[in-house]
Coordinates of C-alpha atoms in Angstrom, one line a residue:
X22 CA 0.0 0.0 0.0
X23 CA 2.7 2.7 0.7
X24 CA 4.5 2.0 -3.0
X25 CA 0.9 2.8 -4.4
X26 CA -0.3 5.9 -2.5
X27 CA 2.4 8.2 -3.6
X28 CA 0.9 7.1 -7.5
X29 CA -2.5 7.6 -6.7
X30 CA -2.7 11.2 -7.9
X31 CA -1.7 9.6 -11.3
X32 CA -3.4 6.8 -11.5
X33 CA -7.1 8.4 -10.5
X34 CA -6.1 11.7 -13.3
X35 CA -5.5 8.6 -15.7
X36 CA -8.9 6.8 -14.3
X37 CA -11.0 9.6 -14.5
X38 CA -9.6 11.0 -17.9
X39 CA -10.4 7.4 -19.3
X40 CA -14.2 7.7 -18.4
X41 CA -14.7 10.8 -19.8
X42 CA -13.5 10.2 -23.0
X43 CA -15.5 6.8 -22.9
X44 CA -18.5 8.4 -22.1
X45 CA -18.1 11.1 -24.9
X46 CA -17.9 7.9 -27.2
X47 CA -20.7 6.2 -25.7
X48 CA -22.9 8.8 -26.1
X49 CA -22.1 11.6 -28.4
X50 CA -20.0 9.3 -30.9
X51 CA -22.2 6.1 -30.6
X52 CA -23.2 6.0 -33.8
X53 CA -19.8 7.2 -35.7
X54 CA -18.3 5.4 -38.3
X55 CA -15.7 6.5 -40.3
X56 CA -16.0 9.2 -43.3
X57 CA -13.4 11.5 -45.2
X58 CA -9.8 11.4 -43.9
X59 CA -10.6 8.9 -40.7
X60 CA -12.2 6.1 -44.0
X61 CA -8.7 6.7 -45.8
X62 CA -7.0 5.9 -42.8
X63 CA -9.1 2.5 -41.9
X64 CA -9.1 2.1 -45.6
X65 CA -5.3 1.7 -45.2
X66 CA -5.0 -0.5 -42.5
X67 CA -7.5 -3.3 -43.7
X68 CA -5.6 -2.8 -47.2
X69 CA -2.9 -4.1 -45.3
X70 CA -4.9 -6.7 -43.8
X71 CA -6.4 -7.9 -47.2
X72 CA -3.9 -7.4 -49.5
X73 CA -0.6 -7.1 -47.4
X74 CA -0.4 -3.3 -49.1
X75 CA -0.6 -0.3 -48.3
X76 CA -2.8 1.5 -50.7
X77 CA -5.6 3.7 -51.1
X78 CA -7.3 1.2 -53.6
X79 CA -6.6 -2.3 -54.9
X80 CA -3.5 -2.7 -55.8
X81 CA -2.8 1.0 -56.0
X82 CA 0.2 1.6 -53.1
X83 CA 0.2 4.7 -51.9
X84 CA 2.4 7.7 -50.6
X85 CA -0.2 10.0 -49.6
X86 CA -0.6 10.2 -45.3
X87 CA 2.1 9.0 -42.6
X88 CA 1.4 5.0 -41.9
X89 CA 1.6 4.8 -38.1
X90 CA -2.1 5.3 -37.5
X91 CA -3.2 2.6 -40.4
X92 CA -0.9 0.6 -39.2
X93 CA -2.5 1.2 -35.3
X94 CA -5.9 0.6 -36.6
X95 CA -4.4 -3.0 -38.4
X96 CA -3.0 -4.4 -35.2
X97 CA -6.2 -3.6 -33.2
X98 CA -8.1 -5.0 -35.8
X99 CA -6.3 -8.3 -35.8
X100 CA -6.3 -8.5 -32.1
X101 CA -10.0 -7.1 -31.0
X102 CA -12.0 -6.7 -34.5
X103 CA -13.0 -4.2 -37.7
X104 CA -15.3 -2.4 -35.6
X105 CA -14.1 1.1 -35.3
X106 CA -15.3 1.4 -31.4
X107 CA -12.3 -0.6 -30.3
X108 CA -9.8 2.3 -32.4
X109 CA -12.1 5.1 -30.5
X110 CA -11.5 3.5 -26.9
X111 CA -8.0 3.2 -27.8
X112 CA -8.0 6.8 -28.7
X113 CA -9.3 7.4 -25.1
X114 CA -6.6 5.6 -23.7
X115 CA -4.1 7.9 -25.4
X116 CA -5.5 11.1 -24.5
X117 CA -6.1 9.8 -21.2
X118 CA -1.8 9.5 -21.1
X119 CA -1.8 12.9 -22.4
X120 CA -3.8 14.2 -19.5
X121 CA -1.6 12.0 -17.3
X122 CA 1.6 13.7 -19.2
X123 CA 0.1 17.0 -18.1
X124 CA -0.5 16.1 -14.9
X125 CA 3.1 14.8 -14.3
X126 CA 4.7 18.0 -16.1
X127 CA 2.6 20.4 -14.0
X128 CA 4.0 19.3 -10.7
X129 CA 7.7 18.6 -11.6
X130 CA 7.2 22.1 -12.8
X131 CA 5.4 23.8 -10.2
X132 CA 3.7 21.9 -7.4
X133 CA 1.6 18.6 -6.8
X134 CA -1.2 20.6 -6.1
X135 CA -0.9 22.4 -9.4
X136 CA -0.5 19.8 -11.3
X137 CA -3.4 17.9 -9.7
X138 CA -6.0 21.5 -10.8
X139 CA -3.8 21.1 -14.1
X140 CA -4.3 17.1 -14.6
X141 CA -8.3 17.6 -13.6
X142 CA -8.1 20.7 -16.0
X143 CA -7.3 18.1 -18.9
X144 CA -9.8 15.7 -17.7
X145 CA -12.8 17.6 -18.6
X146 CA -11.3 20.1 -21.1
X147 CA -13.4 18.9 -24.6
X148 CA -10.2 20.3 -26.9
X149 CA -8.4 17.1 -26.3
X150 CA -11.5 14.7 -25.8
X151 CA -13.5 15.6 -29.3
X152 CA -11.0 13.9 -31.0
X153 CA -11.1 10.8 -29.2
X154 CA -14.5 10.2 -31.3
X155 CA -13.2 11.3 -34.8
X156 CA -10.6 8.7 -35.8
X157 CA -8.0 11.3 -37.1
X158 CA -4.5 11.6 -36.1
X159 CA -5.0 14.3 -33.8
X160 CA -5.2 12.4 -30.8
X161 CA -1.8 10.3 -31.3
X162 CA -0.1 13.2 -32.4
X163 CA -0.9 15.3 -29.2
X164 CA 0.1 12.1 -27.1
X165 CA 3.1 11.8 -28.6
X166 CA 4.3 15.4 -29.0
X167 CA 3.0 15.7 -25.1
X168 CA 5.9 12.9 -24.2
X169 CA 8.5 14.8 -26.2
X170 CA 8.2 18.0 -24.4
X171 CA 7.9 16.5 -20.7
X172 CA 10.9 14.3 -21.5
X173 CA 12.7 17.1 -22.8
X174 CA 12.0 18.7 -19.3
X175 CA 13.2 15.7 -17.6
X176 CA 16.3 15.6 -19.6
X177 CA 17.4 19.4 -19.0
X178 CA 16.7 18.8 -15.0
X179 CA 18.9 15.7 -15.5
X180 CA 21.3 18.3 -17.2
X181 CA 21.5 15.7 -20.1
X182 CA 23.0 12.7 -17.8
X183 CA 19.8 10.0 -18.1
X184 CA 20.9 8.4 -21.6
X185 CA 17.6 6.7 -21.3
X186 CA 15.9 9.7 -21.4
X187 CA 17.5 10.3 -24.8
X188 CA 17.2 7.3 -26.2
X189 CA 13.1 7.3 -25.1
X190 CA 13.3 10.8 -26.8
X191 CA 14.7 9.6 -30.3
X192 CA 12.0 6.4 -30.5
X193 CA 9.1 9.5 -30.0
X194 CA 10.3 11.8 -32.1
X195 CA 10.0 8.7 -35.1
X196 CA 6.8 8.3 -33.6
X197 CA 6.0 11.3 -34.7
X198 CA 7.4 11.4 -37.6
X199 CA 5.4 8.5 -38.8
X200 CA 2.0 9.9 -37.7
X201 CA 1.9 13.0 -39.4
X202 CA 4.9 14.3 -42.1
X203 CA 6.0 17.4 -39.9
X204 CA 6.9 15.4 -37.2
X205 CA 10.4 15.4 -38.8
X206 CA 10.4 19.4 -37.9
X207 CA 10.1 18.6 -34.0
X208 CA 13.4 16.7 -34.6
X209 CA 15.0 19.9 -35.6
X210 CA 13.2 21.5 -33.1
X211 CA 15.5 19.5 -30.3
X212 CA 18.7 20.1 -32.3
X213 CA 18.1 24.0 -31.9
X214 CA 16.7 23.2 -28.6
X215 CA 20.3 21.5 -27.6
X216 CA 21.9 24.3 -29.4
X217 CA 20.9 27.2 -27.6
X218 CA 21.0 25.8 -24.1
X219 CA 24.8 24.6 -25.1
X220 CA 25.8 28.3 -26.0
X221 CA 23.3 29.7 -23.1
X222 CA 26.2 27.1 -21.1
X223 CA 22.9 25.5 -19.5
X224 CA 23.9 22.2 -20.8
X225 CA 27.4 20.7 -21.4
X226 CA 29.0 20.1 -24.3
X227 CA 29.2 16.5 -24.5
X228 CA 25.4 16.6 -24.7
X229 CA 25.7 17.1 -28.4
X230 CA 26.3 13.1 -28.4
X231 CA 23.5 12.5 -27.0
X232 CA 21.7 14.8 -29.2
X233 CA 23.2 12.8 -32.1
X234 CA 22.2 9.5 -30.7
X235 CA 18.0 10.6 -30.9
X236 CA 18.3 12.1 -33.7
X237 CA 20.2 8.5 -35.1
X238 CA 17.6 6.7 -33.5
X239 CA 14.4 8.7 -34.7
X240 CA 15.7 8.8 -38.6
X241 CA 17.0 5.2 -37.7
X242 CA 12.8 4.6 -37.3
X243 CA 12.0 7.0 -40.1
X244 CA 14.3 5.3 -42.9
X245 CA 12.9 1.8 -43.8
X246 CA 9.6 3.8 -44.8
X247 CA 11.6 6.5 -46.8
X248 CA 12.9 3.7 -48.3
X249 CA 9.9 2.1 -49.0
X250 CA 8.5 5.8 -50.7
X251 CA 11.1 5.8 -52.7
X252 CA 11.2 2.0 -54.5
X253 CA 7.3 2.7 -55.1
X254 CA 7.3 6.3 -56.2
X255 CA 10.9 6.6 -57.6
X256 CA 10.9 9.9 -55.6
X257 CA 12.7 11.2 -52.2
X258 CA 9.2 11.0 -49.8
X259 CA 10.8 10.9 -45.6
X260 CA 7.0 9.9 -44.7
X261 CA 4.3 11.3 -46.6
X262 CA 3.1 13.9 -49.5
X263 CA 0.5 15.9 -49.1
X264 CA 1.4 19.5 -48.9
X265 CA 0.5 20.2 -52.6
X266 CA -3.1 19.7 -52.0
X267 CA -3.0 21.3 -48.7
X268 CA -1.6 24.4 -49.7
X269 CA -3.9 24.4 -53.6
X270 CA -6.8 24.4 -51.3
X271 CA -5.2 26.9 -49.0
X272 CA -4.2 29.7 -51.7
X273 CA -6.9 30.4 -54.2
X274 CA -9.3 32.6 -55.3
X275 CA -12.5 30.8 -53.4
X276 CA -10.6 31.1 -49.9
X277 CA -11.0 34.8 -49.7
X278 CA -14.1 35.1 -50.7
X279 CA -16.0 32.1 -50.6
X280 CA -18.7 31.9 -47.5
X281 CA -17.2 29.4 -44.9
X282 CA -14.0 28.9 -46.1
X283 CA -12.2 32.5 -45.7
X284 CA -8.6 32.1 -44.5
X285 CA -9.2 28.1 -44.4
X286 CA -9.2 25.3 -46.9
X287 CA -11.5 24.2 -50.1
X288 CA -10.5 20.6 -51.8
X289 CA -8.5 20.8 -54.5
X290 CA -11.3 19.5 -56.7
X291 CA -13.6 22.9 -56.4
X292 CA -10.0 25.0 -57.6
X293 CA -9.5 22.6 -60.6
X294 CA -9.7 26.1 -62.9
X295 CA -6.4 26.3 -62.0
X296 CA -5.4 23.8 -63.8
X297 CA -4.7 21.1 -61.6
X298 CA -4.3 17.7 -63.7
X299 CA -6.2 14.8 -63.1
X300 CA -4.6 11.6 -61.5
X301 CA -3.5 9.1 -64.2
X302 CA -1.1 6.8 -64.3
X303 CA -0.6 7.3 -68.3
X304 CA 2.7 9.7 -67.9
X305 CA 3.7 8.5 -64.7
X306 CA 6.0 5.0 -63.5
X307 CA 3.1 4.0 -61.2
X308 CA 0.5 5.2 -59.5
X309 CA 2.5 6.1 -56.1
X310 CA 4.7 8.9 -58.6
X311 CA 1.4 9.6 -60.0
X312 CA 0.6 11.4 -56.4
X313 CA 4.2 13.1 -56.4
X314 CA 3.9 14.0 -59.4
X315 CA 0.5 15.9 -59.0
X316 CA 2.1 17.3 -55.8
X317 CA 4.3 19.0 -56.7
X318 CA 2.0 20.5 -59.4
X319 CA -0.5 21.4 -56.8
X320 CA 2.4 23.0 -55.1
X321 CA 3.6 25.3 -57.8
X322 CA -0.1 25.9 -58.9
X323 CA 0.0 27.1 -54.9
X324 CA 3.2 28.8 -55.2
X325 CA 1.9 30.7 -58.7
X326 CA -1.0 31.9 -56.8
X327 CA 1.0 33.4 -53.9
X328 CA 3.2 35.6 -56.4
X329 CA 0.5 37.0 -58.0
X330 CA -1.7 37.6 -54.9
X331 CA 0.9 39.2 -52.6
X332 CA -1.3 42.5 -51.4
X333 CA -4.1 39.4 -50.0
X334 CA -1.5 37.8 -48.4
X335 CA -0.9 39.9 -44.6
X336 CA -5.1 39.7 -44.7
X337 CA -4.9 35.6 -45.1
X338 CA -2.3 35.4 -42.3
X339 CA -4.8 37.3 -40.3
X340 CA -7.8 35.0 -41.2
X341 CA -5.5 32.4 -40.3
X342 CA -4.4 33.3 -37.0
X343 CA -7.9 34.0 -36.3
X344 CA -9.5 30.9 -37.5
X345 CA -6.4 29.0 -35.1
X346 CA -7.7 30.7 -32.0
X347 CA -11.6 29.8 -32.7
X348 CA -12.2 27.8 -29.8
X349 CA -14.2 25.7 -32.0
X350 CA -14.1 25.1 -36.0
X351 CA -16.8 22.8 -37.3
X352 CA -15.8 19.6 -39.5
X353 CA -17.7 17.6 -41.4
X354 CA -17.1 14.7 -39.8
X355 CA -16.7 15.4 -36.3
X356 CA -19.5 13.5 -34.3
X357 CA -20.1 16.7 -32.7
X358 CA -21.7 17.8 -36.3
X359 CA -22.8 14.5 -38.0
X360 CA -25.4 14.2 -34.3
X361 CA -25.8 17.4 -33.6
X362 CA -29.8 16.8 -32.2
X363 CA -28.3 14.6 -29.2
X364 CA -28.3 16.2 -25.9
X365 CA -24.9 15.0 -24.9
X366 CA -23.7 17.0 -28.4
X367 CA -25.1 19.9 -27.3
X368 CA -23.5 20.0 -24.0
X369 CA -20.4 19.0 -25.5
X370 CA -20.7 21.5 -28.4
X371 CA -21.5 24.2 -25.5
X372 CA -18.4 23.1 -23.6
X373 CA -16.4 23.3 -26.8
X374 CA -17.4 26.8 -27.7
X375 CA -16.5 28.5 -24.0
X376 CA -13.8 26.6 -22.4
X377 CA -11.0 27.4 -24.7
X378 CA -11.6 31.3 -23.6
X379 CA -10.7 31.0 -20.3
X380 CA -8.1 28.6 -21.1
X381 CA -6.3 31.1 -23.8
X382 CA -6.5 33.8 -21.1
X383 CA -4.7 32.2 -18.2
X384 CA -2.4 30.5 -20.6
X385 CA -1.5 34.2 -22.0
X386 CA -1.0 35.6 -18.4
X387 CA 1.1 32.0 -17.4
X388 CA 3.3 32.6 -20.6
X389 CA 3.9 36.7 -18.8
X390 CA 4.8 35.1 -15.2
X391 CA 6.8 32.5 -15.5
X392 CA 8.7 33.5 -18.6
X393 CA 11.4 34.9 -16.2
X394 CA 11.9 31.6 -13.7
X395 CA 10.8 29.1 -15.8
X396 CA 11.9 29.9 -19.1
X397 CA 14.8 27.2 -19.6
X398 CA 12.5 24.7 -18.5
X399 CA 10.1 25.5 -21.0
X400 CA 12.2 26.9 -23.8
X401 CA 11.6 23.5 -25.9
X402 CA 8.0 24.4 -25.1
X403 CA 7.7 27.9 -26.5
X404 CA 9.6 26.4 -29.7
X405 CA 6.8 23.7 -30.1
X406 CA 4.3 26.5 -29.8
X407 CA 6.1 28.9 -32.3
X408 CA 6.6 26.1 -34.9
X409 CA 3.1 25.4 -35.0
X410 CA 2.4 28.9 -35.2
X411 CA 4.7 29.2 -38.4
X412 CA 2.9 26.3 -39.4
X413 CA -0.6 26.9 -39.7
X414 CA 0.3 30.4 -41.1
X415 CA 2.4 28.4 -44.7
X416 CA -0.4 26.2 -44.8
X417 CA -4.2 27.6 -43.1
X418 CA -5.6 28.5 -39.6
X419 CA -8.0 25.5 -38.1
X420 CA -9.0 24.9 -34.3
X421 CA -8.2 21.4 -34.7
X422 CA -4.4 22.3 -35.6
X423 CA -4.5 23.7 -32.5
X424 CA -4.9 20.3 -30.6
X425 CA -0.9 19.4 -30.6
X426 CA -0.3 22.3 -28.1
X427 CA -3.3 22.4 -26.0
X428 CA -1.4 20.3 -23.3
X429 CA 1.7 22.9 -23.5
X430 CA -1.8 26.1 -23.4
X431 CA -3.1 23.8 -20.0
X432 CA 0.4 24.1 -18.5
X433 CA 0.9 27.3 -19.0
X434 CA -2.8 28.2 -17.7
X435 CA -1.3 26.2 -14.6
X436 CA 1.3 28.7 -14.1
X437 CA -1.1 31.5 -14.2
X438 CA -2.8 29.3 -11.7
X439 CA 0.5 29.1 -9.8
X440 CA 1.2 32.8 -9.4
X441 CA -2.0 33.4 -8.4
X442 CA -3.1 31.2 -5.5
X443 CA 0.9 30.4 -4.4
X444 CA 3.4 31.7 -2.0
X445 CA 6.9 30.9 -3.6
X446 CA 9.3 33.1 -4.0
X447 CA 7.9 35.0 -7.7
X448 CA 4.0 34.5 -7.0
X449 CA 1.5 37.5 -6.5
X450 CA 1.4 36.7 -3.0
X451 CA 4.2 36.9 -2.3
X452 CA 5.1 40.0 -4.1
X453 CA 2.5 41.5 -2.1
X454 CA 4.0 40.5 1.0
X455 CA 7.2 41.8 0.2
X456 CA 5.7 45.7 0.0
X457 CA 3.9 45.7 3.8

C-alpha cells in the first residue's frame, strides 16, 4: 500500500480521464463510423490486412498520409476486431496518457497541487476529448508530441545525464514522424533546442552526443519507410506527401471570398480552374509517382497563386491566426456535427465553444509570469508553440491544428494558476508581501 499511495494522484487523473472520454464515445460518438480522412485511414489498414499493401485502392500503393495510425488501426483490428469502437477507446486511452503527461509535467514544474488543478483541468477540457471520437491523427499526435516535451523537461533537469531519457526521446520523435509528415520538424526543433541551451552554457558540451544518438535513432525509425516511398514512387518522400493539396486548397481565389472557407481550406477538386491535372497513371511509372507527381503540381499551382496575390496575403495570415484561435471550428465529420440533435452533443458542443476562452486567457498571463523563472524549462515548449504557429500560417488557420499544443496552453494556464493562488518566491502573494 505505501508504494501505491504516492501514484495515486496519477493513477485516478488517468482513471478519470479514461471515463470521460468513454462516455463522450458512448454517447455523443455512438453512432460514428468513419467518413473523409478517418475512412482513408481505416481504408489503409485493412488494405494491409487484405492485400498485405498499403494502398488507397486495390492494388494501387500509396504515398499520400504517414502510416503509423493505419498501421495502429491494423494491429487492433487483428487483435479485438473491424469495428471502429475498439480504435475510438483506444484513442481514449491515449488522450487519457496525455492528461496524465500533463498532470506529471505540472508538478515537476510547479507543485503537486498544481498539477493535480492542471491534470483535472485536462480531464474535462473537450479540446483534447473531441478527437477521441473522430478517428484522425490528432489524438496520437498530441500524445506523442505531449511525451517529447515532458521528456525534454526531464532531460534538461537531468542536465543531459539520463541516456535513457534520450534514447526514449529519439523512439518519440519517429513516432512522430510517422504519424503526421511534420513530425520530422520537432526533430530539428531538439537540435536547436540542444543548441541554444549549449551556448546559453545550461547544458554541457558532451550533450551534443547524445543529441546525435536521438536524432540516429528517430531517422533510424524514419528510414525503412523512406525507403519504402522511394522504391514505389521513384521519388525522395521521408513519410508522406500531401502538402501540394493542402496548400492548392489553402491559396486560391475561393478562400477569400468564398462563404465558410475564408482564410481556411477548399478541396483541390472545387479549384481545378487552376489547372490542376487529373490523377493518371498514363505519364507517370506507377501510381505512387502519380501522387508526387500531382504534388508538386498542386504546389507550384499554390506557389503561382501566392506571387500573383501578394497584397491578400498579410489579410490571409490574419484569417489564419484568427481561425487558429476559434475555440471551435466545425468539421464535417466530427461526431459533434454528424449528431448534432443529441443532448450529450449539445452539451459537449456548448463546452467546446467556451472553455477554450478562459483557457487562452490564463495561458497568456502563465506565458507573462513565468517566462522569467521558468523559461529554460520551457524553452523547448515555447519552440513547439512557435513552430506550430509558423505552421498553420504556410499552410491555413483551423481549431483542430491547434490540438498538438493544448497540453503545452493547460500548462501554462497552470502557471497563471500558480502565481496566483501560491506563496513561492515570484508568486502575486508573495510579491505583495514583500511591500507591507
Amino acid at each position: 500500500m505505501k508504494r501505491i499511495k504516492p501514484l495515486l494522484p496519477a493513477i485516478s487523473i488517468f482513471c478519470i480521464a479514461l471515463l470521460v472520454r468513454i462516455i463522450y464515445n458512448l454517447t455523443v460518438a455512438r453512432h460514428y463510423y468513419p467518413i473523409s480522412d478517418s475512412l482513408a485511414y481505416q481504408v489503409r489498414a485493412f488494405y494491409m490486412l487484405d492485400e498485405h499493401c498499403y494502398c488507397e485502392a486495390p492494388h494501387l500503393v500509396t504515398v499520400v498520409r504517414a502510416p503509423l495510425w493505419p498501421f495502429l488501426i491494423a494491429g487492433l483490428s487483428l487483435i479485438v476486431g473491424r469495428a471502429n469502437i475498439f480504435d475510438r477507446l483506444f484513442l481514449c486511452s491515449v488522450d487519457a496518457g496525455t492528461c496524465l503527461l500533463i498532470y506529471l509535467f505540472a508538478r515537476d514544474l510547479f507543485n503537486k497541487r498544481i498539477g493535480l488543478v492542471a491534470g483535472l483541468i485536462a480531464c474535462i477540457y473537450p479540446a483534447l476529448y473531441i478527437y477521441t471520437g473522430w478517428m484522425y491523427t490528432e489524438t496520437l499526435f498530441t500524445f506523442l508530441q505531449t511525451a517529447i516535451c515532458y521528456c525534454i523537461f526531464r532531460i534538461q533537469r537531468n542536465e543531459g545525464t539520463s541516456r535513457r531519457l534520450w534514447i526514449l526521446c529519439g523512439v518519440l520523435l519517429g513516432l512522430l514522424s510517422l504519424t503526421r509528415p511534420n513530425g520530422i520538424l520537432v526533430i530539428e526543433l531538439v537540435i536547436l533546442w540542444a543548441a541554444f541551451l549549449i551556448w546559453r552554457k545550461r547544458l554541457p558540451k558532451k550533450v551534443l552526443l547524445n543529441v546525435a544518438l536521438t536524432t540516429l535513432i528517430a531517422c533510424a525509425l524514419i528510414a525503412p519507410w523512406t525507403i519504402r516511398n522511394y522504391l514505389v514512387s521513384h521519388s525522395f518522400v521521408p513519410v508522406a506527401i500531401g502538402d501540394g493539396q493542402v496548400l492548392i486548397g489553402a491559396y486560391n481565389d475561393k478562400i477569400l471570398t468564398m462563404n465558410g472557407y475564408i482564410g481556411s481550406w477548399i478541396r483541390s477538386g472545387l479549384v481545378s480552374q487552376q489547372g490542376v491535372k487529373p490523377l493518371t497513371t498514363g505519364s507517370c511509372q506507377g501510381y505512387a509517382a502519380c501522387e508526387v507527381a500531382i504534388g508538386n503540381h498542386e504546389t507550384d499551382v499554390a506557389i503561382h497563386w501566392v506571387k500573383s496575390h501578394l497584397n491578400a496575403i498579410p489579410q490571409l495570415m490574419v484569417y489564419h491566426l484568427r481561425n487558429f484561435f476559434t475555440p471551435y471550428t466545425a468539421e464535417a465529420d466530427m461526431p459533434l456535427n454528424r449528431f448534432s440533435t443529441g443532448r450529450s452533443s449539445k452539451i459537449v458542443l456548448a463546452m467546446s465553444e467556451t472553455f477554450p476562452i478562459p483557457i487562452f486567457l490564463l495561458a497568456a498571463l502563465g506565458l507573462v509570469v513565468t517566462l522569467r523563472r521558468y523559461w529554460r524549462e520551457l524553452f523547448f515548449a515555447y519552440l513547439v508553440v512557435l513552430s506550430t504557429l509558423g505552421e498553420i500560417q504556410v499552410f491555413y488557420g483551423n481549431a483542430r491544428f491547434r490540438s498538438p499544443i493544448e497540453p503545452i496552453l493547460i500548462l501554462l494556464a497552470a502557471g497563471a494558476l500558480w502565481w496566483l493562488t501560491q506563496t513561492a518566491p515570484g508568486t502575486l502573494r508573495w510579491k505583495l508581501s514583500q511591500h507591507r
